[in-house]
PDB file of C-alpha atoms and ligand atoms in Angstrom:
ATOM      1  CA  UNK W   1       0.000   0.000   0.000  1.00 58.00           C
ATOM      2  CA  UNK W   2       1.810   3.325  -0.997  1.00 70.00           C
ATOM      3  CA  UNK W   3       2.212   5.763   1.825  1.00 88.00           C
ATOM      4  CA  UNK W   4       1.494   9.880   0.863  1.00 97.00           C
ATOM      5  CA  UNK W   5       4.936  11.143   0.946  1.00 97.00           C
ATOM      6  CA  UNK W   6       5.160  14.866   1.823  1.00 98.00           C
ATOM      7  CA  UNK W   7       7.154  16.695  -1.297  1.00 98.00           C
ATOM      8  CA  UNK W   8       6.380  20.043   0.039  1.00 98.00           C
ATOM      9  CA  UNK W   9       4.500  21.634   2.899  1.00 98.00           C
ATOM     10  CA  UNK W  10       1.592  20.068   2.945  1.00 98.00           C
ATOM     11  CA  UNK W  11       1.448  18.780  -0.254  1.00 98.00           C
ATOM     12  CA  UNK W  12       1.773  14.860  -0.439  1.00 98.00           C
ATOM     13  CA  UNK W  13       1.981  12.329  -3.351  1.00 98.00           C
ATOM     14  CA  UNK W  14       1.073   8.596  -3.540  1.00 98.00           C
ATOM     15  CA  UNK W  15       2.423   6.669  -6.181  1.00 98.00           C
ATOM     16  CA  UNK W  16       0.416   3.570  -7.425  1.00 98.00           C
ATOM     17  CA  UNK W  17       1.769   0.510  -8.795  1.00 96.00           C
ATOM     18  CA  UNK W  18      -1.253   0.120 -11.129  1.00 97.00           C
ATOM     19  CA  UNK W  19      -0.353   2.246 -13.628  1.00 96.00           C
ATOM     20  CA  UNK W  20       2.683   3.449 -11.469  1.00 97.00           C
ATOM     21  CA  UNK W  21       0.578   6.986 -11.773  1.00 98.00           C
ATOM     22  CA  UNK W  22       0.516   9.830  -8.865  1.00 98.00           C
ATOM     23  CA  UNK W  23      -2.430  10.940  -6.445  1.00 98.00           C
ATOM     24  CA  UNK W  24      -1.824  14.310  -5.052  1.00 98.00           C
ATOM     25  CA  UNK W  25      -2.950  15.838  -2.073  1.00 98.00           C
ATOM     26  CA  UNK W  26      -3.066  19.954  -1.354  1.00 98.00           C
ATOM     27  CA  UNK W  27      -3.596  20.693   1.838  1.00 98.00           C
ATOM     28  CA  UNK W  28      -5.122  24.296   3.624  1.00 98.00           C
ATOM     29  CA  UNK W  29      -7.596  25.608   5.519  1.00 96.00           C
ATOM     30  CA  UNK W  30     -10.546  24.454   3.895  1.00 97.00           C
ATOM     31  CA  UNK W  31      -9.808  20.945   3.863  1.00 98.00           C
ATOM     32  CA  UNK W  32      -7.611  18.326   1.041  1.00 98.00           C
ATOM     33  CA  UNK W  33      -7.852  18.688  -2.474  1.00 98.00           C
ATOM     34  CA  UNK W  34      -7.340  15.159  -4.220  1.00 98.00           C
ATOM     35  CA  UNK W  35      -5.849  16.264  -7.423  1.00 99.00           C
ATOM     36  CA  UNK W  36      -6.498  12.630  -9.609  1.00 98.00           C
ATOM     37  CA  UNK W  37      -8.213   9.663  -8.496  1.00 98.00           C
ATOM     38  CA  UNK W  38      -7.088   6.358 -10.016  1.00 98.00           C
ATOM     39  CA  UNK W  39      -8.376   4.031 -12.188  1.00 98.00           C
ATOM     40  CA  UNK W  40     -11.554   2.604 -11.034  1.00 98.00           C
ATOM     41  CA  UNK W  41     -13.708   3.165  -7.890  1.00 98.00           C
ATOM     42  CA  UNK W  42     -11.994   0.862  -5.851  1.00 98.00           C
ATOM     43  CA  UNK W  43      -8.614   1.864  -6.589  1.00 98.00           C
ATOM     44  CA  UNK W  44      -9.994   5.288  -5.552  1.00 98.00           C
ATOM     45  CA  UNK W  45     -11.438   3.499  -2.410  1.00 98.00           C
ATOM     46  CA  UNK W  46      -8.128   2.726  -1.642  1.00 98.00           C
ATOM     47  CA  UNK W  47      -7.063   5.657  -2.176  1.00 98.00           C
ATOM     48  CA  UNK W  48      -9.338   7.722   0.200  1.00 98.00           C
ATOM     49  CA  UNK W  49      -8.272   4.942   2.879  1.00 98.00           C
ATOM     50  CA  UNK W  50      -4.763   6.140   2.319  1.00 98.00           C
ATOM     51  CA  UNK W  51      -5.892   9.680   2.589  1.00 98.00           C
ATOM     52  CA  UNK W  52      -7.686   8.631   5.842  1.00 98.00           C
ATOM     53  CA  UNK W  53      -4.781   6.827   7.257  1.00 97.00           C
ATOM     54  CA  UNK W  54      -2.836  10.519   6.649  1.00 97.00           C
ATOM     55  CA  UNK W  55      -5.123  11.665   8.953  1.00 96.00           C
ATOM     56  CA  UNK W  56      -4.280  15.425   7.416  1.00 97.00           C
ATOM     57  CA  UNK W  57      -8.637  16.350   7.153  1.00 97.00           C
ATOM     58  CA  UNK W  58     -11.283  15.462   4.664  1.00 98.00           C
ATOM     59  CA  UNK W  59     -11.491  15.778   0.893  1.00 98.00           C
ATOM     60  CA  UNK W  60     -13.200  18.883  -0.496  1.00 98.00           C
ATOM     61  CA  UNK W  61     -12.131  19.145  -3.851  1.00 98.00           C
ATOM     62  CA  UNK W  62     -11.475  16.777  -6.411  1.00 99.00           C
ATOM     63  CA  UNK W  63      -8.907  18.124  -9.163  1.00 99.00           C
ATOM     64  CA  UNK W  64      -9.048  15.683 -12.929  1.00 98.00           C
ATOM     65  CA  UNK W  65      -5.658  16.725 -14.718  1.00 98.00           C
ATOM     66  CA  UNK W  66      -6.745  15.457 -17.522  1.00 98.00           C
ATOM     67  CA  UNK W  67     -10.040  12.637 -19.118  1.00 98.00           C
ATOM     68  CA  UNK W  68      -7.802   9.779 -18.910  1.00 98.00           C
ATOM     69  CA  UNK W  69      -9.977   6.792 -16.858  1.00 98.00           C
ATOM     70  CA  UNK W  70      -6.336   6.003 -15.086  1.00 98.00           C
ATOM     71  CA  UNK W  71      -6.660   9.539 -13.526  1.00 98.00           C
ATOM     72  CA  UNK W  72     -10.788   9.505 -13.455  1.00 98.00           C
ATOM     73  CA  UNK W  73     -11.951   6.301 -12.597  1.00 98.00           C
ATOM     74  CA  UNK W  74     -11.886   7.000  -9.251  1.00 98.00           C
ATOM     75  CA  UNK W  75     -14.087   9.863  -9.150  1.00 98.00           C
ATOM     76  CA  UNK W  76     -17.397   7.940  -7.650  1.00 98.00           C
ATOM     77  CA  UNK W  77     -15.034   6.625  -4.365  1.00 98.00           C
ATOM     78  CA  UNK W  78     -14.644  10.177  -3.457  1.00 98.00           C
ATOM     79  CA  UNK W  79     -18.347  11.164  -4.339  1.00 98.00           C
ATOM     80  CA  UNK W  80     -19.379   8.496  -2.264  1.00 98.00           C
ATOM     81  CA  UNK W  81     -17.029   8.987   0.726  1.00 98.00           C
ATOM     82  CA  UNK W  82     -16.492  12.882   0.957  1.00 98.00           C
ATOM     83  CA  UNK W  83     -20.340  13.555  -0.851  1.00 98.00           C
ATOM     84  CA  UNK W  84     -20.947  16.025  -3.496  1.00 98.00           C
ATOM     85  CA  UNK W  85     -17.456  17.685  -3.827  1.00 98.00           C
ATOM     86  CA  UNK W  86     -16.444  19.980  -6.571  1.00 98.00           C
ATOM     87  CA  UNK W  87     -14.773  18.373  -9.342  1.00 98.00           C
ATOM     88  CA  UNK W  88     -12.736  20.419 -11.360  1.00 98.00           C
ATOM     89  CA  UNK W  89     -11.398  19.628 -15.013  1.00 98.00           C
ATOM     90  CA  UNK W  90     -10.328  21.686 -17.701  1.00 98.00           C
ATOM     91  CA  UNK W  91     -13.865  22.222 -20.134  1.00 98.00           C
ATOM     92  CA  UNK W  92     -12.464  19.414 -23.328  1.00 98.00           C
ATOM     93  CA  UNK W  93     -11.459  16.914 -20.604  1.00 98.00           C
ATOM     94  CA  UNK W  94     -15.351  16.679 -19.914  1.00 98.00           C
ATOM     95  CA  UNK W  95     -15.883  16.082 -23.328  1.00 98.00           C
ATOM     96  CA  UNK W  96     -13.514  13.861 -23.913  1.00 98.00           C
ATOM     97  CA  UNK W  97     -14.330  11.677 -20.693  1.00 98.00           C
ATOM     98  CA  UNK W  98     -18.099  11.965 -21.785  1.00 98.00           C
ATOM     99  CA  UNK W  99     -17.280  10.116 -24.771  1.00 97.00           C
ATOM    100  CA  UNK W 100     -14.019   8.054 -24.136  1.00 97.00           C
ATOM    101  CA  UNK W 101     -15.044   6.312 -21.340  1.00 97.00           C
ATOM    102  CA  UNK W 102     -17.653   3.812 -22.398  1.00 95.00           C
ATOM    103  CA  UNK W 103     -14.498   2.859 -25.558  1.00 95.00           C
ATOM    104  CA  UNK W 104     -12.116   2.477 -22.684  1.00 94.00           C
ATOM    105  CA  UNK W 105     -14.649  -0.095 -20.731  1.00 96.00           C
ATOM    106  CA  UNK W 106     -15.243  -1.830 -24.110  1.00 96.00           C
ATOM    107  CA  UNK W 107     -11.489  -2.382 -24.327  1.00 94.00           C
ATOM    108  CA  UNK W 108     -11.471  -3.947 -20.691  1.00 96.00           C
ATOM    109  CA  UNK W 109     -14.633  -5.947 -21.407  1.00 95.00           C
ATOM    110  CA  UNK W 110     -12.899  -7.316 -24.169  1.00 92.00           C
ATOM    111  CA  UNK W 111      -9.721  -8.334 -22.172  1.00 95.00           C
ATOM    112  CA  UNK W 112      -8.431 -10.734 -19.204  1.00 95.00           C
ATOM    113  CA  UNK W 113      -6.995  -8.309 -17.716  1.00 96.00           C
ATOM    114  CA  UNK W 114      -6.888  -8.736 -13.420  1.00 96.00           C
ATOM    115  CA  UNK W 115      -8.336  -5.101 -12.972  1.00 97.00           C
ATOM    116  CA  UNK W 116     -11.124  -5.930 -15.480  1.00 97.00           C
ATOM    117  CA  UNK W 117     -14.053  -6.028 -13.318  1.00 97.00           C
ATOM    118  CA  UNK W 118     -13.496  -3.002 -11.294  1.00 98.00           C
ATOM    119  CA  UNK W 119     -13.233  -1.332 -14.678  1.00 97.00           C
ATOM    120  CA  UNK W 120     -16.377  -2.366 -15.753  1.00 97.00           C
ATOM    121  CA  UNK W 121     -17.813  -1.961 -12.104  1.00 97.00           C
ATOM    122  CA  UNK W 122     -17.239   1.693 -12.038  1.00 98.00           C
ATOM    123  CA  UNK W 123     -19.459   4.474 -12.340  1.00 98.00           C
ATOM    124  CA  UNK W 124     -18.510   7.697 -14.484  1.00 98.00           C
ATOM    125  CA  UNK W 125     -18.712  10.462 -12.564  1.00 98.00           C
ATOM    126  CA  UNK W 126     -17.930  13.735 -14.707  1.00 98.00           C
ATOM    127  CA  UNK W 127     -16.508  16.889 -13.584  1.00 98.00           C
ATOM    128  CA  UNK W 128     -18.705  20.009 -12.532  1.00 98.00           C
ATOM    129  CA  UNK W 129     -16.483  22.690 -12.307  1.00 98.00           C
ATOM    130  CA  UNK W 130     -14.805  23.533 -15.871  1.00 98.00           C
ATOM    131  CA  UNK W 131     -12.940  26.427 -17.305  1.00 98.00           C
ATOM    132  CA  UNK W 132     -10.939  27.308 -20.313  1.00 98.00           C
ATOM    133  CA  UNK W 133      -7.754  29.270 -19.927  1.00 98.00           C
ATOM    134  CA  UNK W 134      -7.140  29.378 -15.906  1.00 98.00           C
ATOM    135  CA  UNK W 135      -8.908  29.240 -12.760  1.00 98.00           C
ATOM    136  CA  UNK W 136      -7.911  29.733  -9.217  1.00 98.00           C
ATOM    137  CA  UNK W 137      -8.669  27.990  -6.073  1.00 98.00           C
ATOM    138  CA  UNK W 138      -9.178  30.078  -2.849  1.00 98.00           C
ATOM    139  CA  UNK W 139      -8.588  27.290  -0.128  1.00 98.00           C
ATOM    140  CA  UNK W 140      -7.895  30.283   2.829  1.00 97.00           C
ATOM    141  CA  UNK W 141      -4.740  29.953   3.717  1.00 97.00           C
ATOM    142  CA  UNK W 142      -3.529  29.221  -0.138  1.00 98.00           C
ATOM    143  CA  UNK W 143      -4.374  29.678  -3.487  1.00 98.00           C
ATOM    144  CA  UNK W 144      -3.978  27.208  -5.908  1.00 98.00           C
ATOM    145  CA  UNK W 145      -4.154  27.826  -9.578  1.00 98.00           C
ATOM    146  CA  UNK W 146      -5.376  25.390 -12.602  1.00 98.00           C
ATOM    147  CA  UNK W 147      -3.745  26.143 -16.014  1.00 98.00           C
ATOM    148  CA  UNK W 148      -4.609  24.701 -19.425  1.00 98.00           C
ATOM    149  CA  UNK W 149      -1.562  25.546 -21.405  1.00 98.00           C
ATOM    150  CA  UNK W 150      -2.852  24.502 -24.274  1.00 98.00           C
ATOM    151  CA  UNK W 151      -3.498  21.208 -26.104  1.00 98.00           C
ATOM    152  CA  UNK W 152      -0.652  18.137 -25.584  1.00 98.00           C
ATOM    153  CA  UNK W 153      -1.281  14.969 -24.169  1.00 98.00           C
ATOM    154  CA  UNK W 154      -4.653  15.312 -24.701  1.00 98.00           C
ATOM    155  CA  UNK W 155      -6.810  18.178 -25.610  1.00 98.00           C
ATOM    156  CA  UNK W 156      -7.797  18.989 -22.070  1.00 98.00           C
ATOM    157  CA  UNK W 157      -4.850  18.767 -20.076  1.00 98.00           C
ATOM    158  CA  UNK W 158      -4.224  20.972 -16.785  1.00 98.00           C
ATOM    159  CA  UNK W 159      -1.211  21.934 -14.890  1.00 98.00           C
ATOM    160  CA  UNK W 160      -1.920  22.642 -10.756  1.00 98.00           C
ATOM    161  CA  UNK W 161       0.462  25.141  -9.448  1.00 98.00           C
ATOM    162  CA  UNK W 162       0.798  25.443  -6.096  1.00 98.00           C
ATOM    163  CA  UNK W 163       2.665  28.510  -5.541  1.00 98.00           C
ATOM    164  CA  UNK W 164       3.422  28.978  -2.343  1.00 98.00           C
ATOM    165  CA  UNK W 165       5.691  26.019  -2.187  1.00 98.00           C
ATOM    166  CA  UNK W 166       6.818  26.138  -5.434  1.00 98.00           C
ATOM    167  CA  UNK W 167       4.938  23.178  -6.876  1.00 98.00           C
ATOM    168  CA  UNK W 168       3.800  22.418 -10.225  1.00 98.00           C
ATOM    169  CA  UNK W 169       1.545  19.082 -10.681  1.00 98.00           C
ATOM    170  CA  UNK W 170       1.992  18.380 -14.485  1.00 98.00           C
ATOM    171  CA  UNK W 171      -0.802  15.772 -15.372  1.00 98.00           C
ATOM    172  CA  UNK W 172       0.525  13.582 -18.434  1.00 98.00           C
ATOM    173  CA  UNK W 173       1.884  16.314 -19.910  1.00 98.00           C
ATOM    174  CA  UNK W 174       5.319  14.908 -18.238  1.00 98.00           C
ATOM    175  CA  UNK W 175       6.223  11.570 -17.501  1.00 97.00           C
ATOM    176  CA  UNK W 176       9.001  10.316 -16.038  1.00 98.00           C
ATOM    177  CA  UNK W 177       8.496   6.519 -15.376  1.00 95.00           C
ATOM    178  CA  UNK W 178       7.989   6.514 -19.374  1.00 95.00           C
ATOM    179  CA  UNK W 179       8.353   7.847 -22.162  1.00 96.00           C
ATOM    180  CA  UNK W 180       5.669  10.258 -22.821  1.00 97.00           C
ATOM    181  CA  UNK W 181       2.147   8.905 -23.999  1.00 97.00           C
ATOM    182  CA  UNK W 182       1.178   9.258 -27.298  1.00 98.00           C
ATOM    183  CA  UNK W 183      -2.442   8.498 -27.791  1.00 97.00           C
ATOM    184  CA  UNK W 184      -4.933   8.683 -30.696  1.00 96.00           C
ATOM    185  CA  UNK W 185      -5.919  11.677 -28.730  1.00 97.00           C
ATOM    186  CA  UNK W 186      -2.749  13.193 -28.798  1.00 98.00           C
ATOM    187  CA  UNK W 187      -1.471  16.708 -29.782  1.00 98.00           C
ATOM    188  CA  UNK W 188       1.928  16.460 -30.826  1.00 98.00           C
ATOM    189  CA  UNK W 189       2.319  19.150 -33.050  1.00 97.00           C
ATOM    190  CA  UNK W 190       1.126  21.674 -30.587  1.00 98.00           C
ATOM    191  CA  UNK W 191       2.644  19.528 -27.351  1.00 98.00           C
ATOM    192  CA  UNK W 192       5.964  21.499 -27.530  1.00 98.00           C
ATOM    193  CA  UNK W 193       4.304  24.701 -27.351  1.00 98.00           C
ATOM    194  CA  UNK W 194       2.245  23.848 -24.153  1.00 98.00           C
ATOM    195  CA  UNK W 195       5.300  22.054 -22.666  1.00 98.00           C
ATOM    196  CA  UNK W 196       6.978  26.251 -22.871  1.00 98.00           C
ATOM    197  CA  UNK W 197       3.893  27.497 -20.987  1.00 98.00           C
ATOM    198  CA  UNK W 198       4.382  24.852 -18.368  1.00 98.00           C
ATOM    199  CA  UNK W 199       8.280  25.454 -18.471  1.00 98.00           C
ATOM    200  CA  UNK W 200       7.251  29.451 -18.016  1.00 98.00           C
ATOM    201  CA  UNK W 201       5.205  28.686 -14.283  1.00 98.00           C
ATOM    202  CA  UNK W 202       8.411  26.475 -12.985  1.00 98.00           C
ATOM    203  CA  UNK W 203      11.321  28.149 -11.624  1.00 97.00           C
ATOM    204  CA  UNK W 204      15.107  26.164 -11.177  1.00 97.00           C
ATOM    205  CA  UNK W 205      13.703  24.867  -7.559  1.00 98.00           C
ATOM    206  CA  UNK W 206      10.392  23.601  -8.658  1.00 98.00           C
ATOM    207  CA  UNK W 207       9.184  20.481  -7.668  1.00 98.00           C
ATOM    208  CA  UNK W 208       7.203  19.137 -10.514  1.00 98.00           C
ATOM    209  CA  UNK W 209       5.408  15.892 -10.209  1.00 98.00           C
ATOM    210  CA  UNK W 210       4.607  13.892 -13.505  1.00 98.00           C
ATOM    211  CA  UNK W 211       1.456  12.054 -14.346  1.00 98.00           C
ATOM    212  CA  UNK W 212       3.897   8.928 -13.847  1.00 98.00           C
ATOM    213  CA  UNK W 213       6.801   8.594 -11.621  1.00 97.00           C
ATOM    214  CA  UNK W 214       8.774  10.487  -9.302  1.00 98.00           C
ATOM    215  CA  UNK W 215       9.077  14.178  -8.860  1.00 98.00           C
ATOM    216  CA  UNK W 216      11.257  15.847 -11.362  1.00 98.00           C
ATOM    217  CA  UNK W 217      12.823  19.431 -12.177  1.00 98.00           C
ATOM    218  CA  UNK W 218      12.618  22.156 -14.609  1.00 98.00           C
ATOM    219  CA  UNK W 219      15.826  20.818 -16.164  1.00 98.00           C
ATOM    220  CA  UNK W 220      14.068  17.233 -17.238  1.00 98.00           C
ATOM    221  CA  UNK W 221      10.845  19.217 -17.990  1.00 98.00           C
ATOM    222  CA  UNK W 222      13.062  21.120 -20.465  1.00 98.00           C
ATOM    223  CA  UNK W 223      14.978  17.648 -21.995  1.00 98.00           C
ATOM    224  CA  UNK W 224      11.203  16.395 -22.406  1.00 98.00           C
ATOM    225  CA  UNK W 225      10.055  19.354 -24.011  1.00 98.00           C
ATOM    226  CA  UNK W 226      13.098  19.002 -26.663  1.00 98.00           C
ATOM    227  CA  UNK W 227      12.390  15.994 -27.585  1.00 98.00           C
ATOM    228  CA  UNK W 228       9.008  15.977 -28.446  1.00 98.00           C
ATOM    229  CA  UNK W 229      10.196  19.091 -30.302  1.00 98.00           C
ATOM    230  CA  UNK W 230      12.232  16.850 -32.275  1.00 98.00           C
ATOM    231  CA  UNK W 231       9.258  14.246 -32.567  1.00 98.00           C
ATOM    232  CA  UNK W 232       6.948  16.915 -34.197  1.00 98.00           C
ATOM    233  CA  UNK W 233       9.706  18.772 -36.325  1.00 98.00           C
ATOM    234  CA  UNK W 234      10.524  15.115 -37.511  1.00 98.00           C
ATOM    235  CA  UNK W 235       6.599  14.470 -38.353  1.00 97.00           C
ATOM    236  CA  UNK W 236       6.471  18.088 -39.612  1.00 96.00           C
ATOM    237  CA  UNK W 237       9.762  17.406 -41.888  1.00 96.00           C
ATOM    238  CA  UNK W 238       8.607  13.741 -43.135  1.00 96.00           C
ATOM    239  CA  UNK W 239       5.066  15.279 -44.637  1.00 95.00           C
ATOM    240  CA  UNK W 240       6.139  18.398 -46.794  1.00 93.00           C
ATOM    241  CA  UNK W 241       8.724  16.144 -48.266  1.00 94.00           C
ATOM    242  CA  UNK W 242       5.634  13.393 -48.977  1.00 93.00           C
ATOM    243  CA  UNK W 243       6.377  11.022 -47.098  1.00 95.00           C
ATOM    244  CA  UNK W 244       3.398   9.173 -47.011  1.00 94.00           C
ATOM    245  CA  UNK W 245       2.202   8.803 -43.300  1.00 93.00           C
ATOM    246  CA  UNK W 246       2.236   4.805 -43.408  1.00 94.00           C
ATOM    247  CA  UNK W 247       6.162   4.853 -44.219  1.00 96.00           C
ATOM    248  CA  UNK W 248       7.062   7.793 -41.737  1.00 96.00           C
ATOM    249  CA  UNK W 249       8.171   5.566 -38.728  1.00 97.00           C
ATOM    250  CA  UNK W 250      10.573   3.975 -40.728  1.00 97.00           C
ATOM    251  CA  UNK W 251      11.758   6.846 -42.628  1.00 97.00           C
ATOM    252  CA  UNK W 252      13.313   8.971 -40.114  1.00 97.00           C
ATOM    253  CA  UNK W 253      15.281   8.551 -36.626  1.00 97.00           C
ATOM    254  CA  UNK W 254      12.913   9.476 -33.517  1.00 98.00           C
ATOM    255  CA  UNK W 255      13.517  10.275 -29.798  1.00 97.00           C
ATOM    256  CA  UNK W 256      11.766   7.181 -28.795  1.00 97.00           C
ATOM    257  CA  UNK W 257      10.919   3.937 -29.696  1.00 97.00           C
ATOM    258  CA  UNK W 258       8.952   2.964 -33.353  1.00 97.00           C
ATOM    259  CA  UNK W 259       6.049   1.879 -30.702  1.00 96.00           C
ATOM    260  CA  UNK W 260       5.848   4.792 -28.952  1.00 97.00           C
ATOM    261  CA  UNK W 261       5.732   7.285 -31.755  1.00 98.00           C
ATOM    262  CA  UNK W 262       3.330   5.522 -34.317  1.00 97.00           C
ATOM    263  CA  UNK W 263       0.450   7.197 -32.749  1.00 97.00           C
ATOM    264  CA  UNK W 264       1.945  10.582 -32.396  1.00 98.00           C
ATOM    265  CA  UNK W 265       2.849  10.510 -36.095  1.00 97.00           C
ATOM    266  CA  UNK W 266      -0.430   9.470 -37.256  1.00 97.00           C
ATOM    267  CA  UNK W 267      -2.426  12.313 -35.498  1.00 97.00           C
ATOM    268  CA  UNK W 268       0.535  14.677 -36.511  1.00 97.00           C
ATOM    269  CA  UNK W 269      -0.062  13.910 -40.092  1.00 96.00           C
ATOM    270  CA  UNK W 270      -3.852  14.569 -39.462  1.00 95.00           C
ATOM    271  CA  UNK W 271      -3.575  17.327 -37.948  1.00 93.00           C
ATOM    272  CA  UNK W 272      -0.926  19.560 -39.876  1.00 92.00           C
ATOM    273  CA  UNK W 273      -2.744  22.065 -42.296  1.00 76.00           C
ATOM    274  CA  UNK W 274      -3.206  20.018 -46.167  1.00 65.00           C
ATOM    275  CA  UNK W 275      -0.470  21.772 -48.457  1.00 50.00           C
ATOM    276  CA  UNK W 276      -2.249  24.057 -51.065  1.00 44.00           C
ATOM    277  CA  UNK W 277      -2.493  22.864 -54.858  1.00 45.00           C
ATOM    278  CA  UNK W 278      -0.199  25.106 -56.846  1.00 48.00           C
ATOM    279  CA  UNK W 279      -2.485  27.127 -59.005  1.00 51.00           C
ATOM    280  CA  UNK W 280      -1.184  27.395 -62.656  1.00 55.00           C
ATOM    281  CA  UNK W 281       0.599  30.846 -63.518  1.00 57.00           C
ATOM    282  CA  UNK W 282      -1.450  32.475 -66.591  1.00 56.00           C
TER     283      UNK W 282
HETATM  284 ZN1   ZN U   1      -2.986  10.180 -19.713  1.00 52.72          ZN
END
């Protein structure tokens, strides 16, 4: 059972091995904010029994970095156990969660996979409390802010800054336990861009925790941020010289592995602007 370690004052992180992915708990005045909940509602049940055995107050905010069900599943356990808590997300994760989530329960139905059944067992429970560019939590005694830099990972990913301890929770938009994830739902052309906003809120002695992993620094925040540079300049490179999109993973030399990339190269080729048919000179 992972133990909430403290990273800064009053802000703890549990690592689970399902997944390996991070909870994160903000503590103040006005009671814990959870900031992701795990992967179905009894992973999150275990979860709020580690919060209790913290013993640092009750949950009364729930914080969805992004629609993934890895970091939403576990919505319902806190519904259930703190009641109706605010649940904040940026506005596309919603969307995305709205219509992902019954795909991503196919995909277990389909499988034999040992956490099948509390997939399928769990309850959907959408965030309430959406924005679009920034929001900020007054929890008395701190503020904490919620940033969409823009689209990456997904097209709904948030970044929780904590600033009076110099703490920057980066969703999936960082990992460090893996290479970064590259879904059909990914952003890469634009992923560099957001990874500059996020480098812009981090100082030299940040503490940024990943989606994955342990807690890293602005310096492998910056190496990340390069290399999916390089991914999407690559992508960008391989399709105004034709390349055709089914022989781009072969054609060039990538930051990461043929696997991880195929995705990010598909929805990089879908989603740069079509090249304009030369019109004929009269
Ligand atoms: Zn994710």
């Amino acid at each position: 059972m992972p133990d909430f370690q403290e990273v800064a004052d009053r802000v703890w992180v549990a690592r689970y091995d399902w997944f390996d992915v991070n909870v994160t708990l903000i503590g103040s005045d006005k009671g814990l904010v959870v900031v992701d909940t795990h992967g179905s509602t009894r992973a999150g049940s275990e979860v709020v029994g580690d919060v209790r055995r913290l013993g640092a107050g009750e949950v009364t905010a729930v914080i969805n970095t992004h629609w993934h069900f890895d970091h939403t599943f576990g919505n319902e356990a806190f519904r259930t156990a703190y009641g109706e808590i605010p649940i904040h997300a940026h506005e596309n994760a919603v969307a995305e969660l709205a219509e992902g989530a019954d795909d991503r329960k196919q995909r277990y139905r389909d499988s034999d996979d040992p956490h099948r059944d509390d997939v399928l067992a769990t309850t959907v429970v959408l965030p309430d409390h959406t924005f679009s560019s920034a929001r900020v939590l007054d929890l008395g005694d701190r503020l904490v802010e919620l940033v969409h830099p823009g689209r990456g990972h997904t097209s709904g990913d948030l970044v929780v800054r904590v600033p009076d301890v110099d703490v920057v929770l980066a969703g999936d938009l960082v990992e460090e336990s893996a290479a970064p994830a590259f879904g059909l739902d990914c952003w890469p052309m634009d992923w560099p861009l957001s990874l500059d906003i996020v480098i812009g809120l981090v100082t030299p002695s940040t503490v940024v925790v990943p989606g994955h992993g342990a807690p890293v620094d602005r310096d492998f925040v910056e190496t990340q941020r390069n290399e999916i540079g390089v991914l999407a300049e690559t992508i960008r490179d391989l399709a105004t010289r034709g390349v055709p999109a089914d022989q781009a993973v072969a054609a060039a030399q990538w930051p990461y592995s043929p696997a991880v990339v195929e995705a990010a190269v598909q929805r990089g080729y879908e989603q740069l602007p079509r090249s304009q048919k030369r019109l004929p000179l009269i």
